[in-house]
Amino acid sequence: MVNLPKPNPKKLKKTRFRNWHIEISRDVSFLQLLKCLTFQRLWNAGQVCVSFVISAISKKTIVWGVPPILTVEPTNICNLRCPLCVTGNGTMRRPLGHLDFPTFQHLIDELANKIIYIILYHQGEPYINKHFLEFVRYAKQQRLYVTTSTNAHYFDRKTAEETVNSRLDTIIVSIDGITQESYEEYRKGGSLEKVIRGLRILTEAKKEINSKTPYIYIQFIVMKHNEYELSELKKMAKELGADRLLLKTLQVKTVEEAQVWLPENQRFRRYHLSQNGFTIKHHGKGKCPQPWLNTVINWDGTVVPCCFDKNGYYTIGDINDPTIAGFSEIWCSEKYTEFRQTMLMDRQSINICRNCNQGIGLFI
């Protein structure tokens, strides 16, 4: 356990938050990304970007190439019960299950020469899928950049060593409290001690193998009950050997959730809150590049246009459908085109866009 003094809530007003997006060490993961670039991948990315710009200006959907970024869901099952997560709170409407290796292999084989970046998580805890590290190894064999996000409850010695040997580029570890009491307020069923022990095992495995990867990013969701811990959080992240500390704002759906969970500090609120309701700050403006630059493949092969579509309300197609040629056919399908066109003309008519404060800034 990290030996830290219990933070004092009274110090909250004295804390300076201006520089809290902290780089604990030089972010060399960007150099790791450069190693994955090829002429064909850059050409594809350029085509996609140009087609988005033309579409945004003309308000007529044009799509060239395939997305340079893929979000792939290993599983939508989790060991924790986080109250604002559709998996944790039981509001997941999609069937539960695990991505199988043949589906992942087929997807990568089709797109590996054009895509650059694999985000290997969506809903659920990736390490619950027994094939997770097989996915990582196969993607790395194709020289793709691979990142994942975990609650770090599964790092025994063997798993940590296999993670390092898989050549996973970056791993985001969720730690939303520096004491067990604070941590389990949101991470229901979780053990901060287990997370810290797992992180230490992972950093030891990196040292033993003399590997810089995976770069470890600690992610902290700022909430009302934990915002006073920020002054000690940087110390904790350094002590655990993290390469970077990420502070994340909380997404809520109801006034009740907002009143219970949103922090007092406005810097870390995604919303304006009043007694009668709440509105999102800097509501996603302009044309969002997400439907051009990225897509989400759920564990069962279904394709949705954005990670905000957690329950698959805007399912575009299924890469396991034997009647289609593959992902590329879904990417250029009439249904995907209709979604993009709606986003260009009337973004607020799309339900998953209404609680989003991202636009072009999401990718800058």
mmCIF file of N, CA and C in Angstrom, residues 113-179:
data_model
loop_
_atom_site.group_PDB
_atom_site.id
_atom_site.type_symbol
_atom_site.label_atom_id
_atom_site.label_comp_id
_atom_site.label_asym_id
_atom_site.label_seq_id
_atom_site.Cartn_x
_atom_site.Cartn_y
_atom_site.Cartn_z
ATOM 1 N N ASN A 113 -2.779 -3.020 -42.950
ATOM 2 C CA ASN A 113 -1.876 -2.218 -43.784
ATOM 3 C C ASN A 113 -2.310 -0.747 -43.876
ATOM 4 N N LYS A 114 -3.493 -0.417 -43.306
ATOM 5 C CA LYS A 114 -3.984 0.960 -43.401
ATOM 6 C C LYS A 114 -4.210 1.627 -42.045
ATOM 7 N N ILE A 115 -4.599 0.876 -41.050
ATOM 8 C CA ILE A 115 -4.856 1.476 -39.736
ATOM 9 C C ILE A 115 -3.540 1.675 -38.992
ATOM 10 N N ILE A 116 -3.588 2.514 -37.971
ATOM 11 C CA ILE A 116 -2.388 2.863 -37.208
ATOM 12 C C ILE A 116 -2.527 2.489 -35.746
ATOM 13 N N TYR A 117 -3.703 2.700 -35.203
ATOM 14 C CA TYR A 117 -3.893 2.714 -33.746
ATOM 15 C C TYR A 117 -5.064 1.818 -33.367
ATOM 16 N N ILE A 118 -4.833 0.916 -32.405
ATOM 17 C CA ILE A 118 -5.893 0.063 -31.875
ATOM 18 C C ILE A 118 -6.165 0.448 -30.424
ATOM 19 N N ILE A 119 -7.394 0.860 -30.122
ATOM 20 C CA ILE A 119 -7.838 1.095 -28.752
ATOM 21 C C ILE A 119 -8.537 -0.183 -28.310
ATOM 22 N N LEU A 120 -7.882 -0.960 -27.464
ATOM 23 C CA LEU A 120 -8.369 -2.299 -27.147
ATOM 24 C C LEU A 120 -9.168 -2.305 -25.832
ATOM 25 N N TYR A 121 -10.219 -1.505 -25.822
ATOM 26 C CA TYR A 121 -11.167 -1.494 -24.713
ATOM 27 C C TYR A 121 -12.372 -0.659 -25.132
ATOM 28 N N HIS A 122 -13.486 -0.919 -24.511
ATOM 29 C CA HIS A 122 -14.702 -0.107 -24.699
ATOM 30 C C HIS A 122 -15.477 -0.187 -23.393
ATOM 31 N N GLN A 123 -16.410 -1.111 -23.288
ATOM 32 C CA GLN A 123 -17.041 -1.420 -22.017
ATOM 33 C C GLN A 123 -16.389 -2.684 -21.449
ATOM 34 N N GLY A 124 -16.483 -2.876 -20.146
ATOM 35 C CA GLY A 124 -15.942 -4.093 -19.555
ATOM 36 C C GLY A 124 -14.457 -4.006 -19.227
ATOM 37 N N GLU A 125 -13.951 -5.036 -18.554
ATOM 38 C CA GLU A 125 -12.551 -5.150 -18.162
ATOM 39 C C GLU A 125 -11.825 -6.067 -19.143
ATOM 40 N N PRO A 126 -10.893 -5.534 -19.959
ATOM 41 C CA PRO A 126 -10.245 -6.324 -21.011
ATOM 42 C C PRO A 126 -9.607 -7.618 -20.540
ATOM 43 N N TYR A 127 -8.985 -7.614 -19.357
ATOM 44 C CA TYR A 127 -8.251 -8.798 -18.908
ATOM 45 C C TYR A 127 -9.158 -9.962 -18.529
ATOM 46 N N ILE A 128 -10.463 -9.734 -18.459
ATOM 47 C CA ILE A 128 -11.390 -10.840 -18.210
ATOM 48 C C ILE A 128 -11.431 -11.776 -19.423
ATOM 49 N N ASN A 129 -11.192 -11.226 -20.607
ATOM 50 C CA ASN A 129 -11.139 -12.059 -21.815
ATOM 51 C C ASN A 129 -9.806 -12.805 -21.849
ATOM 52 N N LYS A 130 -9.841 -14.123 -21.836
ATOM 53 C CA LYS A 130 -8.614 -14.930 -21.783
ATOM 54 C C LYS A 130 -7.747 -14.771 -23.029
ATOM 55 N N HIS A 131 -8.331 -14.224 -24.109
ATOM 56 C CA HIS A 131 -7.572 -14.026 -25.348
ATOM 57 C C HIS A 131 -6.988 -12.611 -25.453
ATOM 58 N N PHE A 132 -7.180 -11.786 -24.417
ATOM 59 C CA PHE A 132 -6.802 -10.385 -24.531
ATOM 60 C C PHE A 132 -5.351 -10.189 -24.970
ATOM 61 N N LEU A 133 -4.427 -10.840 -24.322
ATOM 62 C CA LEU A 133 -3.018 -10.652 -24.676
ATOM 63 C C LEU A 133 -2.681 -11.277 -26.018
ATOM 64 N N GLU A 134 -3.462 -12.254 -26.453
ATOM 65 C CA GLU A 134 -3.312 -12.759 -27.825
ATOM 66 C C GLU A 134 -3.675 -11.663 -28.824
ATOM 67 N N PHE A 135 -4.723 -10.909 -28.530
ATOM 68 C CA PHE A 135 -5.093 -9.782 -29.389
ATOM 69 C C PHE A 135 -3.938 -8.790 -29.486
ATOM 70 N N VAL A 136 -3.369 -8.465 -28.344
ATOM 71 C CA VAL A 136 -2.272 -7.489 -28.314
ATOM 72 C C VAL A 136 -1.104 -8.001 -29.146
ATOM 73 N N ARG A 137 -0.708 -9.234 -28.897
ATOM 74 C CA ARG A 137 0.458 -9.782 -29.619
ATOM 75 C C ARG A 137 0.225 -9.802 -31.123
ATOM 76 N N TYR A 138 -0.991 -10.167 -31.530
ATOM 77 C CA TYR A 138 -1.256 -10.246 -32.971
ATOM 78 C C TYR A 138 -1.223 -8.857 -33.607
ATOM 79 N N ALA A 139 -1.795 -7.875 -32.920
ATOM 80 C CA ALA A 139 -1.771 -6.506 -33.445
ATOM 81 C C ALA A 139 -0.348 -5.974 -33.518
ATOM 82 N N LYS A 140 0.472 -6.284 -32.514
ATOM 83 C CA LYS A 140 1.857 -5.821 -32.511
ATOM 84 C C LYS A 140 2.677 -6.513 -33.588
ATOM 85 N N GLN A 141 2.321 -7.720 -33.952
ATOM 86 C CA GLN A 141 3.000 -8.391 -35.066
ATOM 87 C C GLN A 141 2.800 -7.624 -36.371
ATOM 88 N N GLN A 142 1.698 -6.889 -36.449
ATOM 89 C CA GLN A 142 1.403 -6.081 -37.636
ATOM 90 C C GLN A 142 1.930 -4.651 -37.483
ATOM 91 N N ARG A 143 2.713 -4.420 -36.435
ATOM 92 C CA ARG A 143 3.314 -3.103 -36.163
ATOM 93 C C ARG A 143 2.247 -2.018 -35.962
ATOM 94 N N LEU A 144 1.215 -2.342 -35.211
ATOM 95 C CA LEU A 144 0.179 -1.378 -34.864
ATOM 96 C C LEU A 144 0.423 -0.871 -33.449
ATOM 97 N N TYR A 145 0.020 0.378 -33.202
ATOM 98 C CA TYR A 145 0.089 0.928 -31.855
ATOM 99 C C TYR A 145 -1.134 0.438 -31.094
ATOM 100 N N VAL A 146 -0.919 -0.116 -29.892
ATOM 101 C CA VAL A 146 -2.014 -0.715 -29.122
ATOM 102 C C VAL A 146 -2.052 -0.120 -27.716
ATOM 103 N N THR A 147 -3.230 0.319 -27.313
ATOM 104 C CA THR A 147 -3.432 0.820 -25.952
ATOM 105 C C THR A 147 -4.656 0.163 -25.340
ATOM 106 N N THR A 148 -4.673 0.072 -24.017
ATOM 107 C CA THR A 148 -5.836 -0.482 -23.330
ATOM 108 C C THR A 148 -6.060 0.265 -22.027
ATOM 109 N N SER A 149 -7.191 -0.019 -21.395
ATOM 110 C CA SER A 149 -7.545 0.581 -20.112
ATOM 111 C C SER A 149 -8.053 -0.516 -19.189
ATOM 112 N N THR A 150 -7.611 -0.494 -17.931
ATOM 113 C CA THR A 150 -7.920 -1.586 -17.014
ATOM 114 C C THR A 150 -8.131 -1.062 -15.605
ATOM 115 N N ASN A 151 -8.853 -1.852 -14.795
ATOM 116 C CA ASN A 151 -8.951 -1.528 -13.373
ATOM 117 C C ASN A 151 -7.853 -2.229 -12.573
ATOM 118 N N ALA A 152 -6.985 -2.964 -13.249
ATOM 119 C CA ALA A 152 -5.750 -3.522 -12.674
ATOM 120 C C ALA A 152 -5.980 -4.473 -11.508
ATOM 121 N N HIS A 153 -7.014 -5.293 -11.579
ATOM 122 C CA HIS A 153 -7.244 -6.286 -10.536
ATOM 123 C C HIS A 153 -6.727 -7.674 -10.924
ATOM 124 N N TYR A 154 -6.052 -7.770 -12.079
ATOM 125 C CA TYR A 154 -5.670 -9.096 -12.580
ATOM 126 C C TYR A 154 -4.170 -9.253 -12.798
ATOM 127 N N PHE A 155 -3.369 -8.412 -12.160
ATOM 128 C CA PHE A 155 -1.931 -8.464 -12.395
ATOM 129 C C PHE A 155 -1.213 -9.336 -11.366
ATOM 130 N N ASP A 156 -1.178 -10.641 -11.616
ATOM 131 C CA ASP A 156 -0.242 -11.489 -10.896
ATOM 132 C C ASP A 156 1.076 -11.466 -11.661
ATOM 133 N N ARG A 157 2.089 -12.151 -11.146
ATOM 134 C CA ARG A 157 3.410 -12.121 -11.780
ATOM 135 C C ARG A 157 3.369 -12.589 -13.238
ATOM 136 N N LYS A 158 2.680 -13.674 -13.509
ATOM 137 C CA LYS A 158 2.636 -14.225 -14.860
ATOM 138 C C LYS A 158 1.952 -13.265 -15.823
ATOM 139 N N THR A 159 0.811 -12.715 -15.417
ATOM 140 C CA THR A 159 0.071 -11.803 -16.295
ATOM 141 C C THR A 159 0.870 -10.540 -16.572
ATOM 142 N N ALA A 160 1.559 -10.032 -15.560
ATOM 143 C CA ALA A 160 2.371 -8.828 -15.750
ATOM 144 C C ALA A 160 3.500 -9.082 -16.736
ATOM 145 N N GLU A 161 4.176 -10.210 -16.588
ATOM 146 C CA GLU A 161 5.276 -10.536 -17.503
ATOM 147 C C GLU A 161 4.761 -10.734 -18.926
ATOM 148 N N GLU A 162 3.612 -11.398 -19.069
ATOM 149 C CA GLU A 162 3.038 -11.599 -20.404
ATOM 150 C C GLU A 162 2.589 -10.272 -21.014
ATOM 151 N N THR A 163 2.118 -9.358 -20.186
ATOM 152 C CA THR A 163 1.719 -8.040 -20.677
ATOM 153 C C THR A 163 2.920 -7.297 -21.234
ATOM 154 N N VAL A 164 4.019 -7.300 -20.513
ATOM 155 C CA VAL A 164 5.230 -6.634 -20.992
ATOM 156 C C VAL A 164 5.744 -7.308 -22.266
ATOM 157 N N ASN A 165 5.771 -8.634 -22.269
ATOM 158 C CA ASN A 165 6.271 -9.365 -23.435
ATOM 159 C C ASN A 165 5.361 -9.228 -24.652
ATOM 160 N N SER A 166 4.101 -8.873 -24.436
ATOM 161 C CA SER A 166 3.183 -8.698 -25.567
ATOM 162 C C SER A 166 3.520 -7.460 -26.386
ATOM 163 N N ARG A 167 4.317 -6.551 -25.787
ATOM 164 C CA ARG A 167 4.728 -5.269 -26.395
ATOM 165 C C ARG A 167 3.568 -4.269 -26.476
ATOM 166 N N LEU A 168 2.593 -4.417 -25.596
ATOM 167 C CA LEU A 168 1.545 -3.419 -25.447
ATOM 168 C C LEU A 168 2.183 -2.046 -25.265
ATOM 169 N N ASP A 169 1.696 -1.049 -25.991
ATOM 170 C CA ASP A 169 2.345 0.267 -25.978
ATOM 171 C C ASP A 169 1.997 1.090 -24.748
ATOM 172 N N THR A 170 0.699 1.254 -24.461
ATOM 173 C CA THR A 170 0.289 2.035 -23.296
ATOM 174 C C THR A 170 -0.843 1.326 -22.579
ATOM 175 N N ILE A 171 -0.889 1.540 -21.262
ATOM 176 C CA ILE A 171 -1.958 0.967 -20.450
ATOM 177 C C ILE A 171 -2.458 2.048 -19.504
ATOM 178 N N ILE A 172 -3.762 2.284 -19.520
ATOM 179 C CA ILE A 172 -4.400 3.258 -18.643
ATOM 180 C C ILE A 172 -4.964 2.507 -17.450
ATOM 181 N N VAL A 173 -4.555 2.894 -16.258
ATOM 182 C CA VAL A 173 -5.007 2.235 -15.035
ATOM 183 C C VAL A 173 -5.896 3.206 -14.255
ATOM 184 N N SER A 174 -7.112 2.786 -13.963
ATOM 185 C CA SER A 174 -8.072 3.634 -13.262
ATOM 186 C C SER A 174 -7.844 3.563 -11.757
ATOM 187 N N ILE A 175 -7.509 4.706 -11.171
ATOM 188 C CA ILE A 175 -7.405 4.827 -9.714
ATOM 189 C C ILE A 175 -8.147 6.097 -9.319
ATOM 190 N N ASP A 176 -9.346 5.931 -8.764
ATOM 191 C CA ASP A 176 -10.204 7.074 -8.477
ATOM 192 C C ASP A 176 -10.282 7.384 -6.987
ATOM 193 N N GLY A 177 -9.183 7.159 -6.291
ATOM 194 C CA GLY A 177 -9.119 7.468 -4.874
ATOM 195 C C GLY A 177 -7.796 7.006 -4.312
ATOM 196 N N ILE A 178 -7.244 7.738 -3.354
ATOM 197 C CA ILE A 178 -5.949 7.353 -2.801
ATOM 198 C C ILE A 178 -6.091 6.641 -1.460
ATOM 199 N N THR A 179 -7.328 6.445 -1.002
ATOM 200 C CA THR A 179 -7.610 5.600 0.150
ATOM 201 C C THR A 179 -8.669 4.594 -0.273
#
